[in-house]
Amino acid sequence: MRMILRATMDTQKSSELIKNGKMPEILKTMMEQLKPEAAYFTPDKGRRSCVIVFDMDDPSQLPVITEPLYAQAGAEISVQPCMNLEDLQRGLAAIGNR
């Protein structure tokens, strides 16, 4: 299922990860693990943030995906299902076929 992950990192913890060179390693591991459809990195209300769209096969993947951001970057994270236009069109067509 296509999912969208939004993470906003603690400024002090993420700054420390950048200073000690661990941030690129964390992000590389995440990108290799998730193989995202899209990944964006942006400041949000003065904090480092990312928005990642990826496919999740099993909900049991959530702890593996989120724990490094929680533990190392003090991130606030939300993960929810999402659709692209094709998904939405299929869903709307199914409603119309009722």
PDB file of C-alpha atoms in Angstrom:
ATOM      1  CA  MET A   1       0.000   0.000   0.000  1.00  0.00           C
ATOM      2  CA  ARG A   2       1.277   3.455  -0.885  1.00  0.00           C
ATOM      3  CA  MET A   3       2.078   5.424   2.261  1.00  0.00           C
ATOM      4  CA  ILE A   4       3.221   8.944   3.047  1.00  0.00           C
ATOM      5  CA  LEU A   5       5.612   9.492   5.937  1.00  0.00           C
ATOM      6  CA  ARG A   6       6.088  12.962   7.362  1.00  0.00           C
ATOM      7  CA  ALA A   7       8.884  13.443   9.865  1.00  0.00           C
ATOM      8  CA  THR A   8       9.896  16.632  11.650  1.00  0.00           C
ATOM      9  CA  MET A   9      13.202  16.292  13.473  1.00  0.00           C
ATOM     10  CA  ASP A  10      14.353  17.830  16.698  1.00  0.00           C
ATOM     11  CA  THR A  11      16.720  20.653  15.717  1.00  0.00           C
ATOM     12  CA  GLN A  12      19.343  19.969  18.379  1.00  0.00           C
ATOM     13  CA  LYS A  13      19.436  16.192  17.818  1.00  0.00           C
ATOM     14  CA  SER A  14      19.472  16.496  14.026  1.00  0.00           C
ATOM     15  CA  SER A  15      22.212  19.138  14.196  1.00  0.00           C
ATOM     16  CA  GLU A  16      24.310  16.738  16.238  1.00  0.00           C
ATOM     17  CA  LEU A  17      23.709  13.986  13.630  1.00  0.00           C
ATOM     18  CA  ILE A  18      24.917  16.371  10.935  1.00  0.00           C
ATOM     19  CA  LYS A  19      27.993  17.411  12.950  1.00  0.00           C
ATOM     20  CA  ASN A  20      29.044  13.833  13.651  1.00  0.00           C
ATOM     21  CA  GLY A  21      28.349  12.710  10.080  1.00  0.00           C
ATOM     22  CA  LYS A  22      25.534  10.267  10.901  1.00  0.00           C
ATOM     23  CA  MET A  23      22.663  12.044   9.121  1.00  0.00           C
ATOM     24  CA  PRO A  24      23.704  10.975   5.595  1.00  0.00           C
ATOM     25  CA  GLU A  25      24.054   7.384   6.827  1.00  0.00           C
ATOM     26  CA  ILE A  26      20.576   7.404   8.408  1.00  0.00           C
ATOM     27  CA  LEU A  27      18.988   8.866   5.271  1.00  0.00           C
ATOM     28  CA  LYS A  28      20.855   6.492   2.952  1.00  0.00           C
ATOM     29  CA  THR A  29      19.724   3.471   4.971  1.00  0.00           C
ATOM     30  CA  MET A  30      16.146   4.761   4.955  1.00  0.00           C
ATOM     31  CA  MET A  31      16.144   5.348   1.198  1.00  0.00           C
ATOM     32  CA  GLU A  32      17.632   1.895   0.527  1.00  0.00           C
ATOM     33  CA  GLN A  33      15.060   0.279   2.800  1.00  0.00           C
ATOM     34  CA  LEU A  34      11.995   2.173   1.549  1.00  0.00           C
ATOM     35  CA  LYS A  35      12.889   2.591  -2.133  1.00  0.00           C
ATOM     36  CA  PRO A  36      10.602   5.630  -2.158  1.00  0.00           C
ATOM     37  CA  GLU A  37       8.481   6.808  -5.037  1.00  0.00           C
ATOM     38  CA  ALA A  38       9.384  10.323  -3.901  1.00  0.00           C
ATOM     39  CA  ALA A  39      11.366  11.915  -1.068  1.00  0.00           C
ATOM     40  CA  TYR A  40      11.471  15.610  -0.207  1.00  0.00           C
ATOM     41  CA  PHE A  41      13.469  17.422   2.459  1.00  0.00           C
ATOM     42  CA  THR A  42      12.424  20.853   3.661  1.00  0.00           C
ATOM     43  CA  PRO A  43      12.410  23.151   6.669  1.00  0.00           C
ATOM     44  CA  ASP A  44       9.034  23.192   8.419  1.00  0.00           C
ATOM     45  CA  LYS A  45       8.385  25.778  11.124  1.00  0.00           C
ATOM     46  CA  GLY A  46      12.129  26.076  11.664  1.00  0.00           C
ATOM     47  CA  ARG A  47      12.778  22.341  11.942  1.00  0.00           C
ATOM     48  CA  ARG A  48      14.316  19.845   9.517  1.00  0.00           C
ATOM     49  CA  SER A  49      11.580  17.787   7.889  1.00  0.00           C
ATOM     50  CA  CYS A  50      11.030  15.173   5.243  1.00  0.00           C
ATOM     51  CA  VAL A  51       8.090  13.823   3.286  1.00  0.00           C
ATOM     52  CA  ILE A  52       8.551  10.337   1.839  1.00  0.00           C
ATOM     53  CA  VAL A  53       6.123   8.401  -0.352  1.00  0.00           C
ATOM     54  CA  PHE A  54       6.765   4.656  -0.361  1.00  0.00           C
ATOM     55  CA  ASP A  55       5.070   1.283  -0.684  1.00  0.00           C
ATOM     56  CA  MET A  56       4.530  -0.686   2.537  1.00  0.00           C
ATOM     57  CA  ASP A  57       3.794  -4.394   2.218  1.00  0.00           C
ATOM     58  CA  ASP A  58       3.134  -5.125   5.878  1.00  0.00           C
ATOM     59  CA  PRO A  59       2.274  -2.888   8.884  1.00  0.00           C
ATOM     60  CA  SER A  60       4.939  -4.698  10.904  1.00  0.00           C
ATOM     61  CA  GLN A  61       7.465  -2.634   8.916  1.00  0.00           C
ATOM     62  CA  LEU A  62       6.444   0.539  10.807  1.00  0.00           C
ATOM     63  CA  PRO A  63       8.745   0.110  13.828  1.00  0.00           C
ATOM     64  CA  VAL A  64      11.736  -0.669  11.603  1.00  0.00           C
ATOM     65  CA  ILE A  65      11.001   2.356   9.419  1.00  0.00           C
ATOM     66  CA  THR A  66      10.288   4.899  12.158  1.00  0.00           C
ATOM     67  CA  GLU A  67      12.529   3.906  15.065  1.00  0.00           C
ATOM     68  CA  PRO A  68      15.783   5.379  13.695  1.00  0.00           C
ATOM     69  CA  LEU A  69      14.080   8.759  13.253  1.00  0.00           C
ATOM     70  CA  TYR A  70      12.512   8.610  16.716  1.00  0.00           C
ATOM     71  CA  ALA A  71      15.619   7.397  18.528  1.00  0.00           C
ATOM     72  CA  GLN A  72      18.355   9.299  16.722  1.00  0.00           C
ATOM     73  CA  ALA A  73      16.653  12.468  15.463  1.00  0.00           C
ATOM     74  CA  GLY A  74      13.909  12.939  18.081  1.00  0.00           C
ATOM     75  CA  ALA A  75      11.433  13.141  15.204  1.00  0.00           C
ATOM     76  CA  GLU A  76       7.690  13.628  15.313  1.00  0.00           C
ATOM     77  CA  ILE A  77       6.341  11.225  12.687  1.00  0.00           C
ATOM     78  CA  SER A  78       3.052  10.571  10.947  1.00  0.00           C
ATOM     79  CA  VAL A  79       2.449   7.745   8.493  1.00  0.00           C
ATOM     80  CA  GLN A  80      -0.778   7.335   6.560  1.00  0.00           C
ATOM     81  CA  PRO A  81      -2.093   5.696   3.395  1.00  0.00           C
ATOM     82  CA  CYS A  82      -2.213   7.903   0.319  1.00  0.00           C
ATOM     83  CA  MET A  83      -3.209   7.707  -3.339  1.00  0.00           C
ATOM     84  CA  ASN A  84      -1.892   9.011  -6.598  1.00  0.00           C
ATOM     85  CA  LEU A  85      -4.274  10.201  -9.307  1.00  0.00           C
ATOM     86  CA  GLU A  86      -4.555   6.733 -10.875  1.00  0.00           C
ATOM     87  CA  ASP A  87      -5.497   5.191  -7.508  1.00  0.00           C
ATOM     88  CA  LEU A  88      -8.118   7.880  -6.929  1.00  0.00           C
ATOM     89  CA  GLN A  89      -9.619   7.396 -10.385  1.00  0.00           C
ATOM     90  CA  ARG A  90      -9.925   3.619  -9.786  1.00  0.00           C
ATOM     91  CA  GLY A  91     -11.582   4.265  -6.442  1.00  0.00           C
ATOM     92  CA  LEU A  92     -14.028   6.773  -7.880  1.00  0.00           C
ATOM     93  CA  ALA A  93     -14.847   4.393 -10.746  1.00  0.00           C
ATOM     94  CA  ALA A  94     -15.615   1.658  -8.206  1.00  0.00           C
ATOM     95  CA  ILE A  95     -18.037   3.995  -6.409  1.00  0.00           C
ATOM     96  CA  GLY A  96     -19.702   4.792  -9.729  1.00  0.00           C
ATOM     97  CA  ASN A  97     -20.184   1.080 -10.457  1.00  0.00           C
ATOM     98  CA  ARG A  98     -22.330   0.499  -7.386  1.00  0.00           C
TER      99      ARG A  98
END
